Coordinates of C-alpha atoms in Angstrom, one line a residue:
M1 CA -118.4 145.6 17.9
R2 CA -116.7 142.6 19.4
W3 CA -118.5 140.2 17.1
Q4 CA -115.7 137.5 17.6
R5 CA -117.5 136.6 20.8
G6 CA -120.4 135.1 18.9
R7 CA -120.9 131.4 18.1
R8 CA -120.3 130.6 14.4
S9 CA -123.3 129.2 12.5
D10 CA -123.0 126.2 10.2
N11 CA -125.9 127.5 8.1
V12 CA -124.0 129.9 6.0
V13 CA -123.7 128.8 2.3
D14 CA -120.8 130.5 0.5
A15 CA -121.8 130.6 -3.1
R16 CA -119.8 133.6 -4.2
G17 CA -118.4 133.2 -7.6
R18 CA -120.8 130.3 -8.3
T19 CA -124.1 132.2 -8.8
G20 CA -125.7 134.6 -11.2
R21 CA -126.2 132.4 -14.2
R22 CA -129.7 132.8 -15.3
V23 CA -130.3 131.5 -18.8
G24 CA -131.4 127.8 -18.8
G25 CA -130.0 127.4 -15.3
G26 CA -126.4 128.0 -16.6
L27 CA -126.8 126.5 -20.0
S28 CA -125.3 128.3 -23.0
L29 CA -127.6 129.5 -25.7
G30 CA -126.5 126.6 -27.8
G31 CA -127.3 124.2 -25.0
V32 CA -130.8 125.8 -24.6
A33 CA -131.5 125.3 -28.3
L34 CA -130.4 121.7 -28.1
V35 CA -132.7 121.0 -25.2
V36 CA -135.6 122.6 -27.1
I37 CA -134.9 120.5 -30.2
V38 CA -134.6 117.2 -28.3
S39 CA -137.6 117.9 -26.2
L40 CA -139.8 118.6 -29.3
M41 CA -138.5 115.4 -30.9
M42 CA -139.5 113.4 -27.8
G43 CA -142.9 115.1 -27.7
Q44 CA -142.2 116.8 -24.4
D45 CA -142.6 120.4 -23.2
P46 CA -139.2 122.1 -23.6
L47 CA -140.1 124.7 -20.9
Q48 CA -140.7 122.0 -18.4
I49 CA -137.4 120.3 -19.2
L50 CA -135.5 123.7 -19.0
G51 CA -137.2 124.3 -15.7
Q52 CA -136.0 121.0 -14.3
I53 CA -132.4 121.7 -15.5
A54 CA -132.6 125.2 -14.0
G55 CA -133.7 123.8 -10.6
Q56 CA -130.9 121.2 -10.6
A57 CA -128.4 123.9 -11.5
T58 CA -129.7 126.1 -8.7
Q59 CA -129.1 123.3 -6.3
S60 CA -125.6 122.7 -7.5
Q61 CA -124.8 126.5 -7.4
V62 CA -126.3 127.1 -4.0
G63 CA -126.2 123.7 -2.3
P64 CA -126.0 123.0 1.4
S65 CA -122.3 122.2 1.3
G66 CA -121.4 125.7 0.1
G67 CA -117.9 126.7 -1.1
V68 CA -114.6 126.3 0.7
P69 CA -113.7 129.8 1.9
A70 CA -110.2 131.1 2.7
A71 CA -109.2 130.5 6.2
N72 CA -108.8 134.2 6.9
D73 CA -112.2 135.2 5.3
Q74 CA -113.3 137.7 8.0
Q75 CA -116.4 138.7 6.1
R76 CA -117.7 135.2 6.1
E77 CA -116.7 134.7 9.8
F78 CA -118.6 137.9 10.7
V79 CA -121.8 136.7 8.9
R80 CA -121.4 133.3 10.6
A81 CA -121.1 135.0 14.0
I82 CA -124.1 137.2 13.6
L83 CA -126.3 134.4 12.1
G84 CA -125.2 132.1 14.9
D85 CA -126.3 134.5 17.6
T86 CA -129.7 135.1 15.9
E87 CA -130.1 131.3 16.1
D88 CA -129.3 131.2 19.8
T89 CA -131.6 134.1 20.5
W90 CA -134.6 132.9 18.6
R91 CA -134.2 129.3 19.7
E92 CA -134.4 130.5 23.3
L93 CA -137.4 132.8 22.7
F94 CA -139.4 130.3 20.7
Q95 CA -138.7 127.6 23.3
S96 CA -139.9 130.0 26.1
A97 CA -143.2 130.3 24.1
G98 CA -143.6 126.6 23.7
Q99 CA -142.5 126.6 20.0
Q100 CA -139.6 125.3 18.0
Y101 CA -137.4 127.6 16.0
R102 CA -136.1 126.3 12.6
D103 CA -132.8 127.9 11.6
P104 CA -132.7 129.5 8.2
Q105 CA -129.8 129.2 5.8
L106 CA -127.9 132.3 4.7
V107 CA -126.5 132.3 1.2
L108 CA -123.6 134.6 0.3
F109 CA -123.6 135.3 -3.4
S110 CA -122.0 137.7 -5.9
G111 CA -123.7 139.3 -8.9
G112 CA -126.9 137.4 -8.9
V113 CA -128.6 134.3 -7.5
N114 CA -131.4 131.9 -8.1
S115 CA -133.8 131.2 -5.3
A116 CA -137.3 129.7 -4.8
C117 CA -138.5 133.3 -5.2
G118 CA -136.8 133.6 -8.7
F119 CA -133.7 135.1 -10.0
A120 CA -132.4 138.3 -8.2
S121 CA -129.4 140.5 -9.0
S122 CA -127.3 142.2 -6.4
A123 CA -129.2 145.4 -7.2
V124 CA -132.2 144.2 -5.1
G125 CA -130.1 144.2 -2.0
P126 CA -130.3 141.5 0.8
F127 CA -133.6 139.6 0.8
Y128 CA -135.4 136.7 2.5
C129 CA -137.2 134.1 0.4
P130 CA -140.1 132.4 2.3
G131 CA -140.2 129.7 -0.4
D132 CA -136.9 128.1 0.6
Q133 CA -136.5 129.9 4.0
R134 CA -133.1 131.4 3.1
V135 CA -131.6 134.8 3.5
Y136 CA -129.6 136.0 0.5
L137 CA -126.8 138.5 0.8
D138 CA -124.2 140.0 -1.6
M139 CA -121.5 141.5 0.7
T140 CA -121.0 144.4 -1.7
F141 CA -124.3 145.8 -0.3
F142 CA -122.4 146.8 2.8
R143 CA -119.9 148.8 0.7
E144 CA -122.9 150.5 -0.9
M145 CA -124.4 151.3 2.5
E146 CA -121.2 153.0 3.4
Q147 CA -120.5 154.9 0.2
R148 CA -124.1 155.8 -0.9
F149 CA -125.9 156.1 2.4
A150 CA -123.1 156.9 4.9
A151 CA -124.2 153.9 6.9
A152 CA -121.0 152.2 7.9
G153 CA -120.0 149.9 10.7
D154 CA -120.2 146.3 11.7
F155 CA -123.3 146.7 13.9
A156 CA -125.0 148.4 11.0
Q157 CA -124.3 145.3 9.0
A158 CA -125.4 143.1 11.8
Y159 CA -128.7 145.0 11.9
V160 CA -129.3 144.3 8.2
I161 CA -128.7 140.5 8.7
A162 CA -131.0 140.5 11.8
H163 CA -133.7 142.3 9.9
E164 CA -133.8 139.6 7.2
V165 CA -133.8 136.9 9.9
G166 CA -136.7 138.8 11.3
H167 CA -138.6 138.0 8.1
H168 CA -137.8 134.3 8.7
V169 CA -139.3 134.6 12.2
Q170 CA -142.4 136.2 10.6
T171 CA -142.6 133.2 8.2
L172 CA -142.5 130.7 11.1
L173 CA -145.2 132.6 12.9
G174 CA -147.5 132.8 9.9
V175 CA -147.2 136.6 9.5
S176 CA -145.7 136.4 6.0
A177 CA -148.5 134.0 4.8
R178 CA -151.2 136.4 6.0
V179 CA -149.6 139.3 4.1
H180 CA -149.3 137.2 1.0
A181 CA -152.9 136.0 1.2
A182 CA -154.1 139.7 1.4
R183 CA -152.1 140.4 -1.7
Q184 CA -153.5 137.4 -3.5
R185 CA -157.0 138.6 -2.6
G186 CA -156.2 141.8 -4.5
E187 CA -155.9 144.0 -1.4
R188 CA -153.6 147.0 -1.6
V189 CA -150.7 146.3 0.7
E190 CA -148.4 149.2 -0.3
G191 CA -148.5 152.7 1.1
D192 CA -148.1 154.5 4.4
G193 CA -149.6 152.3 7.1
G194 CA -150.1 149.4 4.7
L195 CA -149.4 145.7 5.4
L196 CA -146.0 145.8 3.7
V197 CA -144.8 148.7 5.8
R198 CA -146.1 147.0 9.0
Q199 CA -144.3 143.8 8.0
E200 CA -141.0 145.6 7.5
L201 CA -141.3 147.6 10.7
Q202 CA -142.0 144.5 12.6
A203 CA -138.8 142.9 11.1
D204 CA -136.9 146.0 12.3
C205 CA -138.4 145.6 15.8
L206 CA -137.5 141.9 15.8
A207 CA -133.9 142.8 14.8
G208 CA -133.9 145.1 17.9
V209 CA -135.1 142.2 20.0
W210 CA -132.2 140.1 18.8
A211 CA -129.7 143.0 19.5
H212 CA -131.1 143.3 23.1
H213 CA -130.5 139.6 23.9
A214 CA -127.2 139.5 22.0
Q215 CA -125.9 142.4 24.1
R216 CA -127.0 140.8 27.3
R217 CA -125.3 137.5 26.2
H218 CA -122.0 138.9 25.0
D219 CA -121.6 142.6 26.1
W220 CA -120.1 143.1 22.6
L221 CA -121.3 146.6 21.7
E222 CA -118.7 149.3 21.8
P223 CA -119.3 153.1 21.9
G224 CA -121.0 154.2 18.7
D225 CA -122.3 150.8 17.7
L226 CA -125.9 151.4 18.6
E227 CA -125.8 154.7 16.6
E228 CA -124.5 152.7 13.6
A229 CA -127.6 150.6 13.6
L230 CA -129.9 153.5 14.1
N231 CA -128.2 155.4 11.3
A232 CA -128.5 152.5 9.0
A233 CA -132.3 152.2 9.8
S234 CA -132.7 155.9 9.2
A235 CA -130.7 155.8 5.9
I236 CA -133.0 153.3 4.3
G237 CA -136.3 154.8 5.2
D238 CA -138.8 155.2 2.4
D239 CA -139.0 159.0 2.7
R240 CA -135.3 159.5 2.8
L241 CA -134.7 157.1 -0.2
Q242 CA -137.5 158.9 -2.2
K243 CA -135.9 162.3 -1.5
R244 CA -132.6 161.0 -2.9
T245 CA -134.1 159.6 -6.1
Q246 CA -137.1 161.7 -7.0
V247 CA -137.0 164.7 -4.6
Q248 CA -140.7 164.3 -3.8
V249 CA -142.0 162.0 -1.0
V250 CA -144.9 159.8 -2.1
P251 CA -146.4 158.0 1.0
D252 CA -148.7 155.9 -1.2
A253 CA -145.6 154.2 -2.5
F254 CA -144.1 153.4 0.9
T255 CA -143.1 149.7 1.4
H256 CA -140.7 149.8 4.4
G257 CA -141.7 152.8 6.5
T258 CA -140.1 156.2 7.1
S259 CA -136.7 156.8 8.7
E260 CA -138.3 157.9 11.9
Q261 CA -140.5 154.8 12.1
R262 CA -137.7 152.4 11.3
V263 CA -135.5 153.9 14.0
R264 CA -138.3 153.9 16.6
W265 CA -139.4 150.3 16.0
F266 CA -135.8 149.0 16.1
S267 CA -135.3 150.9 19.3
T268 CA -138.5 149.4 20.8
G269 CA -137.2 146.0 20.2
F270 CA -133.7 146.8 21.5
E271 CA -135.0 148.5 24.7
T272 CA -137.6 145.9 25.6
G273 CA -136.2 142.6 24.2
Q274 CA -139.8 141.4 24.0
P275 CA -141.2 140.1 20.7
G276 CA -144.7 140.9 21.9
R277 CA -143.9 144.6 21.8
C278 CA -143.4 144.2 18.0
D279 CA -147.0 143.8 16.9
T280 CA -147.0 146.5 14.3
F281 CA -150.2 145.1 12.8
K282 CA -152.2 146.2 15.8
A283 CA -150.4 149.4 16.4
A284 CA -152.6 152.5 16.0
R285 CA -149.4 154.7 15.4
L286 CA -146.6 153.4 13.4

């Protein structure tokens, strides 16, 4: 993949080495105890004070200025190029629909990170938080993709980033809010054909839409690149992951869709380039 052709985004926050401190927003245990004692003496709620400190610490750890990366940090430049091109694609598509696209930030972290959605360790993998409209990514996930799932390649990595940006698109369009509201009403959203699966498959399709327009803009795909993305989509299907961990496939526990579904919906977006073809919520067949 000739990703160097992409425009670099200024919305990447490099917080590697500065994240992952959870207790009291980075306070030591002694510091936490001191805050509790002082709060009680002042007649204030210590949990509220600790929450304020944690929020301030989070902002300092993952602030908009980010870190100062090495000049030859190719990983960061790759992420900036992919994110930059998703910005160009979705700005254009939103504008053509009479809407305005708001760019998300992408936070690079290591080990763990605080977000508006709470604390997350690297074990959860890349994720998007609607609360702060940020994508969170620990780059070690790409090594895990290669080693555990045999899903290697730069376009496979680009697919992962574009999928999380797809969740941002869903947030801007109100899709995420509708799924959240259904969950709040007590509706079951998990399972084969459930709202979570439909939401994830739509994000796959939106990633394919981006890939379609990015290829038309840059002609940056090389032989084998498309297969890399399809292989990555297949490797993280619910059925395949369940077979790896528990042998038996349990459709009622699906949250992302099967390997076949993920490949097919990404392909739909890539082949058509039309977001309107990604309405998985109305699709009779997923």
